[in-house]
Short mmCIF file of C-alpha atoms and ligand atoms in Angstrom, two decimals:
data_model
loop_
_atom_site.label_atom_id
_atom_site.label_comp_id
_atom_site.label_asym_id
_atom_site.label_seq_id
_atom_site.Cartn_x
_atom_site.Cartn_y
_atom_site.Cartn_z
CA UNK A 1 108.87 128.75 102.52
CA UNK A 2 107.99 128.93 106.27
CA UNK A 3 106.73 125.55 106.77
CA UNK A 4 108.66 123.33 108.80
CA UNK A 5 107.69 119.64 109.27
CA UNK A 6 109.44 119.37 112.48
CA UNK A 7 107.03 121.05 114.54
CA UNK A 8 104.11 118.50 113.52
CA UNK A 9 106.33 115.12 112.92
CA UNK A 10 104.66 112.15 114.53
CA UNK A 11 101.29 113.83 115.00
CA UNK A 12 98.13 111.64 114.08
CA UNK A 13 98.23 113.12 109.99
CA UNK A 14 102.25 111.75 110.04
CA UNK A 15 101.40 108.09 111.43
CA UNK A 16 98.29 108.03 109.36
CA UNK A 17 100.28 108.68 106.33
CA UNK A 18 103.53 107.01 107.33
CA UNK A 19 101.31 103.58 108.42
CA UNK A 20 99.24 103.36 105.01
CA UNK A 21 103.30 104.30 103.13
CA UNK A 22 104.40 101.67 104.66
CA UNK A 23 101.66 99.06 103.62
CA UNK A 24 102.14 100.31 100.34
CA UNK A 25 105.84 99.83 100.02
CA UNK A 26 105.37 96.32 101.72
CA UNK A 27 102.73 95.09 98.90
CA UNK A 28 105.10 97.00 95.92
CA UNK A 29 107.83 94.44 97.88
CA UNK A 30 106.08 91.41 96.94
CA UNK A 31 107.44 91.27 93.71
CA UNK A 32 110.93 90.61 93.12
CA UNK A 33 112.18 93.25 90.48
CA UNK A 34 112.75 96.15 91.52
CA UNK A 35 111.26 99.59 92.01
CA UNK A 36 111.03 103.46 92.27
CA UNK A 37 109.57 105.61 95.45
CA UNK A 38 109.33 109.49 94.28
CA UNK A 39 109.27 111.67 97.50
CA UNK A 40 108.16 115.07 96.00
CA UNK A 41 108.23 116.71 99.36
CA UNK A 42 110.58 114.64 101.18
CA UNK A 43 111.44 117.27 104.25
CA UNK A 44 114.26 116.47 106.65
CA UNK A 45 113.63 112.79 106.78
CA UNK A 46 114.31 112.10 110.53
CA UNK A 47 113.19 114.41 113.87
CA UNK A 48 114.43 114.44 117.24
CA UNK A 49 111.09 114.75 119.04
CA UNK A 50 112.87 116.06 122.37
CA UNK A 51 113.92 118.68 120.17
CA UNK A 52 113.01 122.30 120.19
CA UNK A 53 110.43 122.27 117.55
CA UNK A 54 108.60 118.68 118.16
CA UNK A 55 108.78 119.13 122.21
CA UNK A 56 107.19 123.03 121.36
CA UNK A 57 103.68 122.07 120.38
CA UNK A 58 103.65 118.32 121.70
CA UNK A 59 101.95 117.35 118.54
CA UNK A 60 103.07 114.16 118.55
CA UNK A 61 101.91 112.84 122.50
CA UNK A 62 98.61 113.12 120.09
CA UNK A 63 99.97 110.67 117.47
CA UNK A 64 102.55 108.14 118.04
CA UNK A 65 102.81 109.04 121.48
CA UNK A 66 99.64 107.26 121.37
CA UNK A 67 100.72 103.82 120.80
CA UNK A 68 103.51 103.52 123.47
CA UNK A 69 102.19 99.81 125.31
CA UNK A 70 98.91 100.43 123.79
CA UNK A 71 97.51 97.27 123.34
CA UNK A 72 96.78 96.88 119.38
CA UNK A 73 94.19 93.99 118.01
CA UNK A 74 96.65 91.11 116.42
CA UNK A 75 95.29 92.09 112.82
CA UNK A 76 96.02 95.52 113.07
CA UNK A 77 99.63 94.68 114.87
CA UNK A 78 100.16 92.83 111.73
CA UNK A 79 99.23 95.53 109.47
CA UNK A 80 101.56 98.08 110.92
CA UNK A 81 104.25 95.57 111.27
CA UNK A 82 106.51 97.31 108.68
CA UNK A 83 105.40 100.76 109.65
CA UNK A 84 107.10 99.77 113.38
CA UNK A 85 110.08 97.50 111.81
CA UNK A 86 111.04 100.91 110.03
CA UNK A 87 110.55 103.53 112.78
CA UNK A 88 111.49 101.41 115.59
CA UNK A 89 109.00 100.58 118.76
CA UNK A 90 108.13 104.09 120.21
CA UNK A 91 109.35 103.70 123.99
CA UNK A 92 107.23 101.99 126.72
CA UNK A 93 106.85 104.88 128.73
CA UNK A 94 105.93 107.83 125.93
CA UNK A 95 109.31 109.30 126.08
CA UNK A 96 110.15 110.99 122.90
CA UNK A 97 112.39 109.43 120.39
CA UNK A 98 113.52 109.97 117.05
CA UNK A 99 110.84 109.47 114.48
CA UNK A 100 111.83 108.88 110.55
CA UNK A 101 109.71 111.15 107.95
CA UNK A 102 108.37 109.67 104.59
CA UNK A 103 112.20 109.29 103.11
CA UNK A 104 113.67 107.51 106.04
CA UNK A 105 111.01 105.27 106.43
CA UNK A 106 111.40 104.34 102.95
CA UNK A 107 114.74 104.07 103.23
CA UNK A 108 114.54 101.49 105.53
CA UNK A 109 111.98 99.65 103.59
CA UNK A 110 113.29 99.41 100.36
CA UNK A 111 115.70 96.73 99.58
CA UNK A 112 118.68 96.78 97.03
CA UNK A 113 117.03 96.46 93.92
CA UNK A 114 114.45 99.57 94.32
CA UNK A 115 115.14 102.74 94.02
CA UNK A 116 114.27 106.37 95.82
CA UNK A 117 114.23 109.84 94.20
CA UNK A 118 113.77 112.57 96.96
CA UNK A 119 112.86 116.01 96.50
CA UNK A 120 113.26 118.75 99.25
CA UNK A 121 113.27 122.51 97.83
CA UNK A 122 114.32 124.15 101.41
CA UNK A 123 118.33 124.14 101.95
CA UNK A 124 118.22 123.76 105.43
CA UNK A 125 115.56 120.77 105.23
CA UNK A 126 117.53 119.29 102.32
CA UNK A 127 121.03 119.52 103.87
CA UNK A 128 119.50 117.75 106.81
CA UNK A 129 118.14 115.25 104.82
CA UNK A 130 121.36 114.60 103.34
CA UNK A 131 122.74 114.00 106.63
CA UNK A 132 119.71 111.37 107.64
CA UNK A 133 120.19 109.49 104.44
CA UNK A 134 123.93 109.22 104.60
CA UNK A 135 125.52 107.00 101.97
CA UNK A 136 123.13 105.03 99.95
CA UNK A 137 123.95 104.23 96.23
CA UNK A 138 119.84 103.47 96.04
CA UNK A 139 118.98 107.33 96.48
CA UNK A 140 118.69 110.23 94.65
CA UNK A 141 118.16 113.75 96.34
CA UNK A 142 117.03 116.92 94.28
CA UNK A 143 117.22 120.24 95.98
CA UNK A 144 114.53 121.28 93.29
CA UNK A 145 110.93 121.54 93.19
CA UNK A 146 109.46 118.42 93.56
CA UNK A 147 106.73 119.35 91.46
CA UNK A 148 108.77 120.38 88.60
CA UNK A 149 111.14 117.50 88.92
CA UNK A 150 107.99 114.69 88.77
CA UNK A 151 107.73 115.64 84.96
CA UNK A 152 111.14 114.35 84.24
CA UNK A 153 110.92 111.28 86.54
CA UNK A 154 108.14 110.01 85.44
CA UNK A 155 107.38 107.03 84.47
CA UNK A 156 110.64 105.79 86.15
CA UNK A 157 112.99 103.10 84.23
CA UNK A 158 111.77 100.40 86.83
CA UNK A 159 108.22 101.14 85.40
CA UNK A 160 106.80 100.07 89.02
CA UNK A 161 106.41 102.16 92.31
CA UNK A 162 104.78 104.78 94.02
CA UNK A 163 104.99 108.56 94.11
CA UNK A 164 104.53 110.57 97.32
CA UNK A 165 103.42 114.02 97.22
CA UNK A 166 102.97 115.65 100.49
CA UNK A 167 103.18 119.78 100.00
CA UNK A 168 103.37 122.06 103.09
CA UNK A 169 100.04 123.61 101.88
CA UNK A 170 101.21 127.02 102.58
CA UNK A 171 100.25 127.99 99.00
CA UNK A 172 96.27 128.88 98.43
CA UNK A 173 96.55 127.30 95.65
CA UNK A 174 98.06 124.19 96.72
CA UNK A 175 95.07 121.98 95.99
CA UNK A 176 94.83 123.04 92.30
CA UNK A 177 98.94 121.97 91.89
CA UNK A 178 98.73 119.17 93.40
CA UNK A 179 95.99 117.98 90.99
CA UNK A 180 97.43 119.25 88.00
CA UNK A 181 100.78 117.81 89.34
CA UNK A 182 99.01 114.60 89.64
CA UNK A 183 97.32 114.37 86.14
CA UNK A 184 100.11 115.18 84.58
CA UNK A 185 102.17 112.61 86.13
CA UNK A 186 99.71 110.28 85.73
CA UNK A 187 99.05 110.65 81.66
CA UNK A 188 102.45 110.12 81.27
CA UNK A 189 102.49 107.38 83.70
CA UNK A 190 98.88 105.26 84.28
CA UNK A 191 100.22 102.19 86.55
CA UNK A 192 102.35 104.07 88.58
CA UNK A 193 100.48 104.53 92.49
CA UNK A 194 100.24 107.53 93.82
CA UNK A 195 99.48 108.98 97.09
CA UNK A 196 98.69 112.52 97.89
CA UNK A 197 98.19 113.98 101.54
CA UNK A 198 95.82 116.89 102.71
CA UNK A 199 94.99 118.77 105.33
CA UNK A 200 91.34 119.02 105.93
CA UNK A 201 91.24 122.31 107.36
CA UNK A 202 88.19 123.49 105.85
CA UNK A 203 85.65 121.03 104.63
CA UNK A 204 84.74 123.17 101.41
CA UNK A 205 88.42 123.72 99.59
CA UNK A 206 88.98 119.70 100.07
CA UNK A 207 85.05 119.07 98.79
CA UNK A 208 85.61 121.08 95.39
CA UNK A 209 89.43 119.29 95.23
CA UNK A 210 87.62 115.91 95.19
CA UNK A 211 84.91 117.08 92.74
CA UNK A 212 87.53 117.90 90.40
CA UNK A 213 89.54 114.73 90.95
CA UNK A 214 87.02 112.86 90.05
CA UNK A 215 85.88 114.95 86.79
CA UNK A 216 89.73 113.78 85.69
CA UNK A 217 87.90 110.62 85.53
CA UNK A 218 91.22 109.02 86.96
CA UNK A 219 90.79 105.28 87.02
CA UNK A 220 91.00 103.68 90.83
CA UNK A 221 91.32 106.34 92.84
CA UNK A 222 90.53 105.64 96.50
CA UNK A 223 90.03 108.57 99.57
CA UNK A 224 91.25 107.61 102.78
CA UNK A 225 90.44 110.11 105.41
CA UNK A 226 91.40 110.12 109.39
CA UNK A 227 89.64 113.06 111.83
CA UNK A 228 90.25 112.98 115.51
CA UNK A 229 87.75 115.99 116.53
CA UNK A 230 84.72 118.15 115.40
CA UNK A 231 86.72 120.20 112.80
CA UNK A 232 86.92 124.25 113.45
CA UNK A 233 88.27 126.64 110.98
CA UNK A 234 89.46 128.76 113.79
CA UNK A 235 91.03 125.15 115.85
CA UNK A 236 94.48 122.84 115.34
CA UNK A 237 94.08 120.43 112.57
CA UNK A 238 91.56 117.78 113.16
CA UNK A 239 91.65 116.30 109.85
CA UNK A 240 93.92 115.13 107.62
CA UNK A 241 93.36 112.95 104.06
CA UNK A 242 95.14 110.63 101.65
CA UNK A 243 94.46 109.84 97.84
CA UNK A 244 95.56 107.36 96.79
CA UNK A 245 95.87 106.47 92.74
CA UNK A 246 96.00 102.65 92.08
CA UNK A 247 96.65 101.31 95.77
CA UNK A 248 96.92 97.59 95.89
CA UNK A 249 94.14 95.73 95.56
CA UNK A 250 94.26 94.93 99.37
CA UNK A 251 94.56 98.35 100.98
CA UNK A 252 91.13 99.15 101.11
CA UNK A 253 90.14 96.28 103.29
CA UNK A 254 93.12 96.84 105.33
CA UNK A 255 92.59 100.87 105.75
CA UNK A 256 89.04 99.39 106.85
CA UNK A 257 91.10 97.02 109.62
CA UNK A 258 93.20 100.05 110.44
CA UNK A 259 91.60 103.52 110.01
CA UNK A 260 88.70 102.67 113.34
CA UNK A 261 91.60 101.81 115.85
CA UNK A 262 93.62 105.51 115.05
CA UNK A 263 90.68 107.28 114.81
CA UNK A 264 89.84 105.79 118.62
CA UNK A 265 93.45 105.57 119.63
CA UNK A 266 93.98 109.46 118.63
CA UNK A 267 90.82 110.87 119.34
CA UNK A 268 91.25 114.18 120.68
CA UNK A 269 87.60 114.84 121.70
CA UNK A 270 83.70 114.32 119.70
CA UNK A 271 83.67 113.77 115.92
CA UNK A 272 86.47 111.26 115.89
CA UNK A 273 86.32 109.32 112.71
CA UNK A 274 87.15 107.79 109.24
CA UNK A 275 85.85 107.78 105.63
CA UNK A 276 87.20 105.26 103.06
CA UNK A 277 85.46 106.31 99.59
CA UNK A 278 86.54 104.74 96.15
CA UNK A 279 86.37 107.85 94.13
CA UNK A 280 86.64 105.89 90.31
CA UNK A 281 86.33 102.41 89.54
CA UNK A 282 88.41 100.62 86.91
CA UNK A 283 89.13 101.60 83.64
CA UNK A 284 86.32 100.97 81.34
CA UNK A 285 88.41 98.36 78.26
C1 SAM B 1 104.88 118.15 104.76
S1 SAM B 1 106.58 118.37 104.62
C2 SAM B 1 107.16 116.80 104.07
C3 SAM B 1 107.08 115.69 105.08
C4 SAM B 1 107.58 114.37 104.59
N1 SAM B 1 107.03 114.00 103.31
C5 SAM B 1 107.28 113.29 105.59
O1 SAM B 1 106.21 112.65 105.50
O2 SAM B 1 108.13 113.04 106.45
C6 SAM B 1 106.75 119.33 103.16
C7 SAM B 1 108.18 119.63 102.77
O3 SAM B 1 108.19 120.15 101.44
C8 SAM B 1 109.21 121.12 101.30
N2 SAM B 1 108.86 121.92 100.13
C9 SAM B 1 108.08 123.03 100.03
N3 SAM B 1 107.87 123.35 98.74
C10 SAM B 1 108.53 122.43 97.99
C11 SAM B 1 108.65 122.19 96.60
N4 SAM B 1 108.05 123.00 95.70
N5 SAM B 1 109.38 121.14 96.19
C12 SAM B 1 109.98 120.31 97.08
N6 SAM B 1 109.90 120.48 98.42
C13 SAM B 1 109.17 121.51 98.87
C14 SAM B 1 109.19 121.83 102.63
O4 SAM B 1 110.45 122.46 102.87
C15 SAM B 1 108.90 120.68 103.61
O5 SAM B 1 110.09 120.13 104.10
#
């Protein structure tokens, strides 16, 4: 267990991510009973991006650096609304700041009646997200695996909300657990959403993952995918996906609003681009 979020917090795969969480939380919001966000791989939950590991690779001038006084169309302002109400308006001039991870941006979303269940397996990474959560009689934090733990938390007493699963993908086989992880979680649990983040390092690994997906013949499953140059095995990462297991019915044509302005606001050079691809339709009655 190497991996450490805080060198790539607030790079273009975190605000892609943390923008489409946050319209996700927002439309589970509309409802007024209450309900449960599973973070399987929670990580520290807040990062001091003047700190040693965020200000060592600069990741994040690439990603929400990017949107300091950039001037955002009003519909796509609108969209990210919440994503900005929870992490606070990056500073004017591009200074670094602290950014919240998946938890704390939750955190800040959720109101009394939900619910959050975090998982973190790495001590250092969980005591620190201790710290960042502080009190809150709305949380639970595991120091387990968060893959293990999703058996036994699923489906949650509220019976509504969304599970994040975001590994470090330092595993080879990380794209096999994750799907099993997934279709286990989701036989015992078919309305729940679910979201699952990639890397798109190579093309091939995530092409057979998504062939196999879809043989689960998992109802509603839509593939949201950001890249912000030509990908190279050998390069940074230039690629990053989401899928995304019974989104609300209005994310698609909101990832359509939103996925062309990152792709050009975080373009790092040729090959910039998006993909939005419903994977399954509805269940067949
Ligand atoms: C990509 S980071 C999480 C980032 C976080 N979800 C966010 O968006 O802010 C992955 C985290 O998973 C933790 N981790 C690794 N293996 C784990 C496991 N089996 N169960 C739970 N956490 C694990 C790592 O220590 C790391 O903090």
């Amino acid at each position: 267990m190497n991996y450490r979020h805080a060198y790539h917090a607030g790079n273009f795969a975190d605000v892609f991510k943390h923008a489409l969480l946050a319209r996700m939380l927002d439309y589970l919001k509309r409802k007024e009973s209450g309900f449960r966000y599973i973070d399987t791989h929670a990580g520290p939950g807040r990062y001091d991006l003047s700190g040693g590991e965020a200000s060592r690779t600069g990741e994040w001038r690439d990603g929400i650096g990017r949107f300091a006084g950039a001037d955002l169309p009003a519909d796509v302002k609108a969209l990210l609304q919440p994503y900005f109400q929870a992490l606070g308006t990056p500073p004017r001039d591009g200074g670094p700041y602290i950014y919240s991870g998946s938890p704390s941006l939750a955190q800040k979303l959720l109101r009394k009646q939900d619910r959050l269940t975090l998982c973190e397996l790495h001590p250092d990474d969980s005591r620190a997200l201790e710290r960042s959560i502080g009190r809150d009689n709305r949380v639970r934090l595991l120091n387990e695996d968060g893959y293990r733990a999703l058996k036994g938390l699923t489906p949650p007493t509220e019976r509504r909300g969304l599970v994040l699963i975001d590994p470090p993908f330092e595993s080879r086989d990380e794209f096999e657990t994750m799907e099993a992880a997934l279709y286990a979680a989701w036989r015992k649990w078919p309305t729940g959403m679910f979201a699952l983040w990639y890397p798109v390092k190579e093309i091939r690994p995530v092409a057979h993952f998504i062939t196999r997906l879809k043989e689960r013949e998992i109802p509603r499953m839509l593939r949201l995918e950001l890249t912000v140059e030509l990908i190279r095995t050998d390069g940074p990462l230039a690629a990053t996906g989401l899928i995304l297991v019974n989104p609300p019915f209005v994310l698609e044509a909101e990832a359509r609003t939103l996925l062309p302005v990152f792709a050009k606001l975080m373009a790092r050079g040729p090959g910039a681009g998006f993909a939005i691809e419903q994977m399954t339709g509805e269940a067949s009655i």
